[in-house]
Amino acid sequence: MNLKLSQRITNLVPSATLAAGRKAKELQDRGVKILNLSVGEPDFPAPTEAKEAVIAAVRDNFSRYTDSRGILALREAICRRAREDTGLIYGVNQVIVSCGSKHTLYNLFQSLLDPGDEALIPAPYWTSYPEMVKLADGVPVFVPAGTDLKVKPENLERFFTNKTRCLIINSPNNPSGVVYTKKELEDISRWVRDKEVLVISDDAYQRFLYDGQSFCSMASIPGMEERTVIVGAASKTYAMTGWRIGWFLGSQELADACAKLQDQSTSNPCSLSQAAAVAALSGNQQSVQEMCRAFQKRRDLLLKILSPVKEISYPYPAGAFYLFFTHPSIKDSVEFASRLLKEAQVALVPGKAFGMEGYLRLSYAVSEEVLTEAANRLVNYFAQTH
Ligand SMILES: Cc1ncc(COP(=O)(O)O)c(C=O)c1O
């Protein structure tokens, strides 16, 4: 039989971040000692309360289908946390829990876009946005950011058309680590306010802010609540990437649309993971604070080691756990990353995967020991290539 794959799947670009991780893992499995700084997940354990809750849930046979939108206790916990983090009050029916925030975003684009509808995606961007927009027959429209790698209203205006349906704001940002200030979000909100454009605020890294900053979501800017969807996740905040819990917070109408899709596609996310997420969200958040302190320390260590390399430049990594840097010797980022892996055994992700050629993304969610060794190898590598 001649298998004919759909045009949709043929056109889909494989995830470059997952591919980079797989390549490093393959070499590791062959016994090559790789310093893998390509991964986008915390290297910490899940919170103790989440682990205990999941064990109790298994013992209690909490193993049936749940409400497709997620169990009430979890939706209540998400509302409580949103109120603490943003001051906004959401009802439990404005929350949809999905299998990771990737799934939340997928539901959203499927619910929002008709063929040819456009989604504004500031570049650099998280690698899955454009592909998910394409899967919904939408058109990803890349908006170049300023030199600080943050998008400005004047850039957005240049790419806005009568087909623009949504704008994605991701702060703290993957891959750049930049954080939008309240003032910058207000400037964007003034631009968006008189348009029929929904803002998708991807807050996956909202708890990873350094230097004493506090988090500001687009949804909490006055006048923006009803035209913003918050996409939240347990993955990074609670080091629970594998448990697959993410959520939507937004208008009732859009929540109902996403719920209808989830009802007919995946149904509820894993019942056990939901029980764990209730405990994580309702716990004392100590593990989050500890992770945050550790990441800030690692970031400072990394910047110190790299500081002698005068030609490296990067936007200030104020949040998340990434450094997104460029250097005159990085012309083709895919080729450079592959050479770096072969010659220095350091795995990073090419900027091209995030819509930004000439850059590399380094994740400092690794031990100080690995980070120190990798950063020193980078310093030596740049010394040799110059
Ligand atoms: C910006 C951003 N949004 C969403 C996600 C999806 O995370 P998850 O599906 O684990 O919640 C990621 C994962 O790397 C991310 O970096």
GROMACS .gro file of C-alpha atoms and ligand atoms in nm:
model
  402
    1MET     CA    1   0.000   0.000   0.000
    2ASN     CA    2   0.118   0.350  -0.083
    3LEU     CA    3   0.065   0.546   0.235
    4LYS     CA    4  -0.037   0.901   0.159
    5LEU     CA    5   0.022   1.139   0.446
    6SER     CA    6  -0.190   1.451   0.478
    7GLN     CA    7  -0.058   1.781   0.348
    8ARG     CA    8  -0.102   1.913   0.702
    9ILE     CA    9   0.144   1.668   0.853
   10THR     CA   10   0.383   1.684   0.557
   11ASN     CA   11   0.412   2.059   0.601
   12LEU     CA   12   0.475   2.034   0.975
   13VAL     CA   13   0.831   2.121   1.083
   14PRO     CA   14   0.969   1.886   1.353
   15SER     CA   15   1.043   2.045   1.692
   16ALA     CA   16   1.402   2.170   1.679
   17THR     CA   17   1.441   2.188   2.056
   18LEU     CA   18   1.334   1.827   2.099
   19ALA     CA   19   1.563   1.729   1.808
   20ALA     CA   20   1.863   1.903   1.968
   21GLY     CA   21   1.795   1.721   2.296
   22ARG     CA   22   1.761   1.388   2.115
   23LYS     CA   23   2.089   1.437   1.929
   24ALA     CA   24   2.273   1.507   2.256
   25LYS     CA   25   2.107   1.205   2.418
   26GLU     CA   26   2.209   0.977   2.130
   27LEU     CA   27   2.573   1.077   2.171
   28GLN     CA   28   2.546   1.032   2.549
   29ASP     CA   29   2.404   0.682   2.497
   30ARG     CA   30   2.708   0.602   2.281
   31GLY     CA   31   2.928   0.693   2.577
   32VAL     CA   32   3.031   1.044   2.463
   33LYS     CA   33   3.034   1.283   2.760
   34ILE     CA   34   2.804   1.562   2.648
   35LEU     CA   35   2.728   1.875   2.844
   36ASN     CA   36   2.364   1.913   2.754
   37LEU     CA   37   2.244   2.271   2.786
   38SER     CA   38   1.970   2.230   2.528
   39VAL     CA   39   1.693   2.121   2.760
   40GLY     CA   40   1.406   2.349   2.849
   41GLU     CA   41   1.313   2.206   3.185
   42PRO     CA   42   1.416   2.255   3.548
   43ASP     CA   43   1.658   1.993   3.683
   44PHE     CA   44   1.482   1.987   4.021
   45PRO     CA   45   1.242   1.729   4.166
   46ALA     CA   46   0.869   1.796   4.177
   47PRO     CA   47   0.749   1.945   4.510
   48THR     CA   48   0.718   1.689   4.791
   49GLU     CA   49   0.349   1.772   4.839
   50ALA     CA   50   0.282   1.690   4.471
   51LYS     CA   51   0.460   1.355   4.504
   52GLU     CA   52   0.267   1.268   4.817
   53ALA     CA   53  -0.062   1.371   4.660
   54VAL     CA   54  -0.008   1.147   4.360
   55ILE     CA   55   0.078   0.848   4.578
   56ALA     CA   56  -0.237   0.908   4.782
   57ALA     CA   57  -0.440   0.944   4.461
   58VAL     CA   58  -0.315   0.607   4.334
   59ARG     CA   59  -0.402   0.444   4.668
   60ASP     CA   60  -0.747   0.605   4.661
   61ASN     CA   61  -0.810   0.468   4.310
   62PHE     CA   62  -0.843   0.814   4.166
   63SER     CA   63  -0.816   0.657   3.827
   64ARG     CA   64  -1.134   0.732   3.636
   65TYR     CA   65  -1.217   0.992   3.375
   66THR     CA   66  -1.258   1.332   3.534
   67ASP     CA   67  -1.450   1.637   3.418
   68SER     CA   68  -1.299   1.706   3.078
   69ARG     CA   69  -1.217   2.065   3.187
   70GLY     CA   70  -1.025   1.935   3.491
   71ILE     CA   71  -1.133   1.856   3.846
   72LEU     CA   72  -1.302   2.133   4.040
   73ALA     CA   73  -1.036   2.138   4.314
   74LEU     CA   74  -0.768   2.206   4.054
   75ARG     CA   75  -0.966   2.475   3.877
   76GLU     CA   76  -1.027   2.640   4.214
   77ALA     CA   77  -0.656   2.623   4.298
   78ILE     CA   78  -0.570   2.779   3.960
   79CYS     CA   79  -0.818   3.063   4.023
   80ARG     CA   80  -0.673   3.125   4.371
   81ARG     CA   81  -0.320   3.140   4.236
   82ALA     CA   82  -0.420   3.366   3.946
   83ARG     CA   83  -0.579   3.601   4.197
   84GLU     CA   84  -0.256   3.611   4.398
   85ASP     CA   85  -0.034   3.650   4.093
   86THR     CA   86  -0.240   3.895   3.886
   87GLY     CA   87  -0.512   4.027   4.116
   88LEU     CA   88  -0.771   3.901   3.865
   89ILE     CA   89  -1.079   3.707   3.963
   90TYR     CA   90  -1.176   3.419   3.737
   91GLY     CA   91  -1.470   3.180   3.780
   92VAL     CA   92  -1.401   2.805   3.776
   93ASN     CA   93  -1.579   2.775   3.441
   94GLN     CA   94  -1.328   3.013   3.286
   95VAL     CA   95  -1.052   2.756   3.348
   96ILE     CA   96  -0.968   2.460   3.126
   97VAL     CA   97  -0.696   2.221   3.239
   98SER     CA   98  -0.514   2.048   2.954
   99CYS     CA   99  -0.222   1.809   2.895
  100GLY     CA  100   0.045   2.075   2.936
  101SER     CA  101   0.023   2.435   2.816
  102LYS     CA  102   0.130   2.313   2.472
  103HIS     CA  103  -0.208   2.144   2.454
  104THR     CA  104  -0.379   2.460   2.584
  105LEU     CA  105  -0.218   2.659   2.302
  106TYR     CA  106  -0.315   2.396   2.047
  107ASN     CA  107  -0.680   2.412   2.162
  108LEU     CA  108  -0.668   2.790   2.144
  109PHE     CA  109  -0.542   2.819   1.787
  110GLN     CA  110  -0.789   2.552   1.674
  111SER     CA  111  -1.071   2.746   1.839
  112LEU     CA  112  -0.967   3.091   1.718
  113LEU     CA  113  -0.838   3.062   1.362
  114ASP     CA  114  -1.008   3.008   1.029
  115PRO     CA  115  -0.805   2.936   0.715
  116GLY     CA  116  -0.591   3.240   0.632
  117ASP     CA  117  -0.637   3.409   0.971
  118GLU     CA  118  -0.314   3.557   1.100
  119ALA     CA  119  -0.138   3.525   1.436
  120LEU     CA  120   0.125   3.787   1.525
  121ILE     CA  121   0.430   3.612   1.669
  122PRO     CA  122   0.712   3.835   1.797
  123ALA     CA  123   1.050   3.689   1.702
  124PRO     CA  124   1.241   3.527   1.859
  125TYR     CA  125   0.960   3.293   1.958
  126TRP     CA  126   0.902   2.957   2.120
  127THR     CA  127   0.948   2.711   1.840
  128SER     CA  128   0.603   2.546   1.855
  129TYR     CA  129   0.386   2.859   1.805
  130PRO     CA  130   0.414   2.882   1.425
  131GLU     CA  131   0.361   2.511   1.370
  132MET     CA  132   0.053   2.507   1.593
  133VAL     CA  133  -0.088   2.810   1.406
  134LYS     CA  134  -0.027   2.627   1.076
  135LEU     CA  135  -0.202   2.316   1.210
  136ALA     CA  136  -0.510   2.535   1.255
  137ASP     CA  137  -0.475   2.651   0.890
  138GLY     CA  138  -0.372   2.992   1.021
  139VAL     CA  139  -0.079   3.202   0.904
  140PRO     CA  140   0.206   3.276   1.147
  141VAL     CA  141   0.322   3.635   1.098
  142PHE     CA  142   0.663   3.698   1.248
  143VAL     CA  143   0.720   4.039   1.397
  144PRO     CA  144   1.085   4.135   1.442
  145ALA     CA  145   1.172   4.264   1.787
  146GLY     CA  146   1.395   4.561   1.869
  147THR     CA  147   1.762   4.521   1.966
  148ASP     CA  148   1.646   4.441   2.321
  149LEU     CA  149   1.453   4.148   2.163
  150LYS     CA  150   1.119   4.287   2.279
  151VAL     CA  151   0.844   4.373   2.035
  152LYS     CA  152   0.721   4.734   2.011
  153PRO     CA  153   0.381   4.873   1.900
  154GLU     CA  154   0.538   5.026   1.588
  155ASN     CA  155   0.666   4.680   1.480
  156LEU     CA  156   0.321   4.531   1.543
  157GLU     CA  157   0.152   4.806   1.343
  158ARG     CA  158   0.368   4.722   1.038
  159PHE     CA  159   0.246   4.360   1.037
  160PHE     CA  160  -0.115   4.416   1.138
  161THR     CA  161  -0.379   4.341   0.870
  162ASN     CA  162  -0.755   4.291   0.863
  163LYS     CA  163  -0.683   3.918   0.904
  164THR     CA  164  -0.491   3.953   1.231
  165ARG     CA  165  -0.675   3.757   1.502
  166CYS     CA  166  -0.427   3.723   1.785
  167LEU     CA  167  -0.093   3.831   1.925
  168ILE     CA  168   0.130   3.611   2.142
  169ILE     CA  169   0.318   3.770   2.430
  170ASN     CA  170   0.556   3.541   2.617
  171SER     CA  171   0.725   3.703   2.917
  172PRO     CA  172   0.959   3.587   3.069
  173ASN     CA  173   1.056   3.475   2.725
  174ASN     CA  174   1.174   3.149   2.578
  175PRO     CA  175   1.432   3.165   2.416
  176SER     CA  176   1.561   3.512   2.509
  177GLY     CA  177   1.503   3.529   2.888
  178VAL     CA  178   1.382   3.889   2.848
  179VAL     CA  179   1.099   4.019   3.065
  180TYR     CA  180   0.856   4.289   2.952
  181THR     CA  181   0.812   4.571   3.203
  182LYS     CA  182   0.465   4.690   3.302
  183LYS     CA  183   0.524   5.006   3.097
  184GLU     CA  184   0.615   4.801   2.786
  185LEU     CA  185   0.300   4.591   2.825
  186GLU     CA  186   0.095   4.908   2.867
  187ASP     CA  187   0.238   5.045   2.542
  188ILE     CA  188   0.137   4.726   2.360
  189SER     CA  189  -0.206   4.729   2.525
  190ARG     CA  190  -0.269   5.083   2.395
  191TRP     CA  191  -0.191   4.961   2.043
  192VAL     CA  192  -0.409   4.651   2.069
  193ARG     CA  193  -0.706   4.803   2.250
  194ASP     CA  194  -0.898   4.940   1.953
  195LYS     CA  195  -0.846   4.625   1.744
  196GLU     CA  196  -1.025   4.291   1.725
  197VAL     CA  197  -0.706   4.114   1.831
  198LEU     CA  198  -0.690   3.872   2.123
  199VAL     CA  199  -0.369   3.865   2.325
  200ILE     CA  200  -0.243   3.522   2.422
  201SER     CA  201  -0.026   3.573   2.730
  202ASP     CA  202   0.197   3.268   2.761
  203ASP     CA  203   0.297   3.290   3.128
  204ALA     CA  204   0.477   2.954   3.145
  205TYR     CA  205   0.785   3.111   3.309
  206GLN     CA  206   0.601   3.360   3.530
  207ARG     CA  207   0.770   3.248   3.853
  208PHE     CA  208   1.124   3.271   3.717
  209LEU     CA  209   1.208   3.636   3.763
  210TYR     CA  210   1.538   3.754   3.905
  211ASP     CA  211   1.686   4.063   4.072
  212GLY     CA  212   1.371   4.116   4.284
  213GLN     CA  213   1.136   4.187   3.993
  214SER     CA  214   0.768   4.107   4.028
  215PHE     CA  215   0.554   3.946   3.760
  216CYS     CA  216   0.317   4.142   3.540
  217SER     CA  217   0.080   3.961   3.304
  218MET     CA  218  -0.082   4.136   3.008
  219ALA     CA  219  -0.418   4.029   3.153
  220SER     CA  220  -0.365   4.252   3.457
  221ILE     CA  221  -0.307   4.570   3.254
  222PRO     CA  222  -0.623   4.783   3.293
  223GLY     CA  223  -0.870   4.715   3.014
  224MET     CA  224  -0.690   4.400   2.897
  225GLU     CA  225  -0.855   4.125   3.102
  226GLU     CA  226  -1.137   4.058   2.859
  227ARG     CA  227  -0.913   4.065   2.551
  228THR     CA  228  -0.639   3.844   2.699
  229VAL     CA  229  -0.610   3.472   2.753
  230ILE     CA  230  -0.364   3.352   3.016
  231VAL     CA  231  -0.184   3.030   2.934
  232GLY     CA  232  -0.036   2.881   3.252
  233ALA     CA  233   0.160   2.568   3.331
  234ALA     CA  234   0.277   2.348   3.615
  235SER     CA  235   0.567   2.228   3.400
  236LYS     CA  236   0.837   2.485   3.470
  237THR     CA  237   0.703   2.640   3.792
  238TYR     CA  238   0.687   2.309   3.976
  239ALA     CA  239   0.947   2.115   3.778
  240MET     CA  240   0.665   1.888   3.660
  241THR     CA  241   0.725   1.885   3.284
  242GLY     CA  242   0.646   1.515   3.249
  243TRP     CA  243   0.321   1.533   3.444
  244ARG     CA  244   0.160   1.736   3.162
  245ILE     CA  245  -0.060   1.992   3.329
  246GLY     CA  246  -0.129   2.333   3.174
  247TRP     CA  247  -0.430   2.562   3.176
  248PHE     CA  248  -0.635   2.829   3.008
  249LEU     CA  249  -0.784   3.131   3.187
  250GLY     CA  250  -1.003   3.355   2.977
  251SER     CA  251  -1.349   3.450   2.863
  252GLN     CA  252  -1.639   3.213   2.915
  253GLU     CA  253  -1.711   3.200   2.542
  254LEU     CA  254  -1.359   3.097   2.446
  255ALA     CA  255  -1.336   2.858   2.743
  256ASP     CA  256  -1.650   2.682   2.620
  257ALA     CA  257  -1.505   2.659   2.268
  258CYS     CA  258  -1.178   2.506   2.392
  259ALA     CA  259  -1.371   2.271   2.622
  260LYS     CA  260  -1.582   2.149   2.329
  261LEU     CA  261  -1.263   2.067   2.137
  262GLN     CA  262  -1.105   1.896   2.438
  263ASP     CA  263  -1.426   1.693   2.495
  264GLN     CA  264  -1.403   1.557   2.141
  265SER     CA  265  -1.028   1.503   2.124
  266THR     CA  266  -0.837   1.415   2.443
  267SER     CA  267  -1.091   1.452   2.729
  268ASN     CA  268  -0.937   1.524   3.067
  269PRO     CA  269  -0.563   1.541   3.142
  270CYS     CA  270  -0.432   1.254   3.358
  271SER     CA  271  -0.636   1.232   3.681
  272LEU     CA  272  -0.326   1.157   3.893
  273SER     CA  273  -0.136   1.456   3.756
  274GLN     CA  274  -0.434   1.675   3.835
  275ALA     CA  275  -0.427   1.560   4.198
  276ALA     CA  276  -0.056   1.640   4.212
  277ALA     CA  277  -0.110   1.984   4.058
  278VAL     CA  278  -0.373   2.073   4.322
  279ALA     CA  279  -0.112   2.002   4.591
  280ALA     CA  280   0.164   2.191   4.408
  281LEU     CA  281  -0.050   2.500   4.350
  282SER     CA  282  -0.188   2.499   4.704
  283GLY     CA  283   0.143   2.429   4.878
  284ASN     CA  284   0.374   2.685   5.040
  285GLN     CA  285   0.564   2.754   4.713
  286GLN     CA  286   0.895   2.703   4.892
  287SER     CA  287   1.035   2.478   4.620
  288VAL     CA  288   0.959   2.746   4.360
  289GLN     CA  289   1.149   3.006   4.559
  290GLU     CA  290   1.443   2.770   4.606
  291MET     CA  291   1.458   2.698   4.233
  292CYS     CA  292   1.441   3.064   4.156
  293ARG     CA  293   1.731   3.145   4.387
  294ALA     CA  294   1.936   2.862   4.238
  295PHE     CA  295   1.867   2.979   3.880
  296GLN     CA  296   1.964   3.337   3.959
  297LYS     CA  297   2.291   3.214   4.112
  298ARG     CA  298   2.361   3.000   3.805
  299ARG     CA  299   2.278   3.283   3.568
  300ASP     CA  300   2.520   3.514   3.751
  301LEU     CA  301   2.788   3.245   3.745
  302LEU     CA  302   2.738   3.192   3.371
  303LEU     CA  303   2.758   3.563   3.288
  304LYS     CA  304   3.073   3.596   3.498
  305ILE     CA  305   3.248   3.310   3.318
  306LEU     CA  306   3.147   3.444   2.976
  307SER     CA  307   3.241   3.803   3.057
  308PRO     CA  308   3.597   3.788   2.912
  309VAL     CA  309   3.450   3.706   2.568
  310LYS     CA  310   3.398   4.065   2.464
  311GLU     CA  311   3.227   3.989   2.135
  312ILE     CA  312   2.943   3.787   2.287
  313SER     CA  313   2.626   3.988   2.316
  314TYR     CA  314   2.282   3.908   2.453
  315PRO     CA  315   1.971   4.077   2.586
  316TYR     CA  316   1.980   4.088   2.966
  317PRO     CA  317   1.848   3.750   3.087
  318ALA     CA  318   1.607   3.881   3.351
  319GLY     CA  319   1.388   3.570   3.368
  320ALA     CA  320   1.320   3.209   3.260
  321PHE     CA  321   1.642   3.001   3.255
  322TYR     CA  322   1.791   3.080   2.917
  323LEU     CA  323   2.072   3.289   2.778
  324PHE     CA  324   2.021   3.379   2.412
  325PHE     CA  325   2.347   3.505   2.272
  326THR     CA  326   2.518   3.597   1.951
  327HIS     CA  327   2.883   3.617   1.848
  328PRO     CA  328   3.038   3.727   1.516
  329SER     CA  329   3.154   3.370   1.448
  330ILE     CA  330   2.795   3.234   1.458
  331LYS     CA  331   2.679   3.283   1.101
  332ASP     CA  332   2.472   2.969   1.047
  333SER     CA  333   2.342   2.873   1.391
  334VAL     CA  334   2.251   2.514   1.295
  335GLU     CA  335   2.597   2.449   1.155
  336PHE     CA  336   2.763   2.622   1.453
  337ALA     CA  337   2.561   2.425   1.711
  338SER     CA  338   2.645   2.099   1.540
  339ARG     CA  339   3.018   2.188   1.525
  340LEU     CA  340   3.011   2.291   1.892
  341LEU     CA  341   2.854   1.957   1.984
  342LYS     CA  342   3.113   1.761   1.785
  343GLU     CA  343   3.421   1.960   1.881
  344ALA     CA  344   3.345   2.080   2.236
  345GLN     CA  345   3.071   1.832   2.336
  346VAL     CA  346   2.841   2.115   2.440
  347ALA     CA  347   2.476   2.093   2.327
  348LEU     CA  348   2.291   2.420   2.267
  349VAL     CA  349   1.990   2.500   2.047
  350PRO     CA  350   2.038   2.698   1.723
  351GLY     CA  351   1.865   3.038   1.719
  352LYS     CA  352   1.716   2.952   1.382
  353ALA     CA  353   1.470   2.723   1.562
  354PHE     CA  354   1.336   3.035   1.734
  355GLY     CA  355   1.327   3.251   1.422
  356MET     CA  356   1.656   3.428   1.495
  357GLU     CA  357   1.961   3.331   1.291
  358GLY     CA  358   2.306   3.404   1.434
  359TYR     CA  359   2.205   3.323   1.792
  360LEU     CA  360   2.227   3.020   2.022
  361ARG     CA  361   2.007   2.933   2.320
  362LEU     CA  362   2.176   2.805   2.633
  363SER     CA  363   1.965   2.662   2.916
  364TYR     CA  364   2.122   2.708   3.258
  365ALA     CA  365   1.880   2.462   3.418
  366VAL     CA  366   2.179   2.235   3.489
  367SER     CA  367   2.406   2.189   3.789
  368GLU     CA  368   2.667   2.456   3.866
  369GLU     CA  369   2.935   2.199   3.792
  370VAL     CA  370   2.803   2.124   3.441
  371LEU     CA  371   2.736   2.492   3.377
  372THR     CA  372   3.088   2.595   3.480
  373GLU     CA  373   3.248   2.330   3.260
  374ALA     CA  374   3.025   2.413   2.961
  375ALA     CA  375   3.078   2.788   2.995
  376ASN     CA  376   3.455   2.741   3.014
  377ARG     CA  377   3.446   2.523   2.702
  378LEU     CA  378   3.250   2.797   2.525
  379VAL     CA  379   3.505   3.061   2.626
  380ASN     CA  380   3.786   2.841   2.490
  381TYR     CA  381   3.591   2.762   2.175
  382PHE     CA  382   3.535   3.127   2.096
  383ALA     CA  383   3.902   3.199   2.170
  384GLN     CA  384   3.999   2.936   1.909
  385THR     CA  385   3.749   3.042   1.644
  386HIS     CA  386   3.888   3.394   1.667
  387LIG     C1  387   0.714   2.950   2.615
  387LIG     C2  388   0.661   2.813   2.636
  387LIG     N1  389   0.529   2.794   2.636
  387LIG     C3  390   0.475   2.673   2.653
  387LIG     C4  391   0.556   2.562   2.670
  387LIG     C5  392   0.490   2.427   2.686
  387LIG     O1  393   0.514   2.371   2.809
  387LIG     P1  394   0.418   2.256   2.870
  387LIG     O2  395   0.339   2.197   2.758
  387LIG     O3  396   0.510   2.159   2.932
  387LIG     O4  397   0.328   2.324   2.969
  387LIG     C6  398   0.694   2.575   2.670
  387LIG     C7  399   0.782   2.457   2.683
  387LIG     O5  400   0.900   2.459   2.665
  387LIG     C8  401   0.749   2.704   2.654
  387LIG     O6  402   0.880   2.724   2.655
   0.00000   0.00000   0.00000
